[in-house]
CSV table of C-alpha atoms in Angstrom, one decimal:
chain,number,residue,atom,x,y,z
A,1132,MET,CA,98.4,107.0,91.2
A,1133,LYS,CA,94.9,106.8,89.9
A,1134,ASP,CA,93.5,103.4,89.9
A,1135,ASN,CA,92.7,103.6,86.2
A,1136,GLN,CA,96.3,104.1,85.2
A,1137,ASN,CA,98.8,101.6,84.1
A,1138,ILE,CA,101.8,101.6,86.3
A,1139,ASN,CA,105.0,101.6,84.3
A,1140,CYS,CA,107.5,99.5,86.3
A,1141,ARG,CA,110.3,101.0,84.3
A,1142,LYS,CA,110.0,104.2,86.1
A,1143,CYS,CA,109.6,102.5,89.6
A,1144,ASN,CA,112.8,102.8,92.0
A,1145,ASN,CA,112.2,98.9,92.9
A,1146,TYR,CA,112.3,97.7,89.3
A,1147,PHE,CA,115.3,95.7,87.9
A,1148,ILE,CA,116.6,93.7,84.9
A,1149,THR,CA,117.8,90.2,85.6
A,1150,TRP,CA,120.5,88.1,84.1
A,1151,ASP,CA,118.1,85.1,84.0
A,1152,LYS,CA,116.7,84.6,80.4
A,1153,LYS,CA,113.7,82.8,81.9
A,1154,PHE,CA,112.8,85.4,84.1
A,1155,PRO,CA,114.1,89.0,82.9
A,1156,PHE,CA,112.3,91.3,85.1
A,1157,GLY,CA,112.0,91.8,88.7
A,1158,CYS,CA,110.7,93.7,91.7
A,1159,LYS,CA,113.1,94.5,94.6
A,1160,VAL,CA,110.5,95.3,97.1
A,1161,LEU,CA,108.3,92.1,96.4
A,1162,ASN,CA,111.1,90.1,95.9
A,1163,PHE,CA,110.2,88.0,92.8
A,1164,LYS,CA,111.1,87.9,88.9
A,1165,THR,CA,108.8,87.3,86.1
A,1166,THR,CA,108.5,87.0,82.5
A,1167,ARG,CA,106.2,90.1,82.4
A,1168,LEU,CA,106.6,93.6,83.9
A,1169,PRO,CA,105.9,93.1,87.4
A,1170,SER,CA,103.1,95.5,87.7
A,1171,ILE,CA,101.2,93.1,85.4
A,1172,ASP,CA,101.5,90.1,87.4
A,1173,VAL,CA,100.6,91.9,90.6
A,1174,LYS,CA,97.4,93.3,88.9
A,1175,ILE,CA,96.6,89.6,87.7
A,1176,ASN,CA,97.2,88.1,91.1
A,1177,SER,CA,95.8,90.5,93.2
A,1178,GLY,CA,93.2,92.3,91.2
A,1179,LEU,CA,94.6,95.8,92.4
A,1180,PRO,CA,97.3,97.9,90.7
A,1181,CYS,CA,100.7,97.8,92.6
A,1182,MET,CA,100.7,99.9,95.8
A,1183,LEU,CA,104.5,99.8,96.2
A,1184,PHE,CA,105.3,102.0,93.1
A,1185,LYS,CA,107.9,104.6,93.9
A,1186,GLU,CA,108.9,106.8,91.2
A,1187,LYS,CA,112.7,107.3,90.2
A,1188,LYS,CA,114.0,110.5,90.8
A,1189,ASN,CA,116.0,110.8,87.4
A,1190,VAL,CA,113.7,109.0,84.9
A,1191,ARG,CA,115.2,109.7,81.2
């Protein structure tokens, strides 16, 4: 994935929706839940796009 592209977590195999109303989104591989898409938190905290993006095989 190019550096200048935004990563869409919803198309990532590691993305999941939680039952936690305070932290509704999560990343399996990085093992955290967040209020935003995980890729946004990764970019904010590391300054780099998520390097663990793995596209789902069957994206609608």
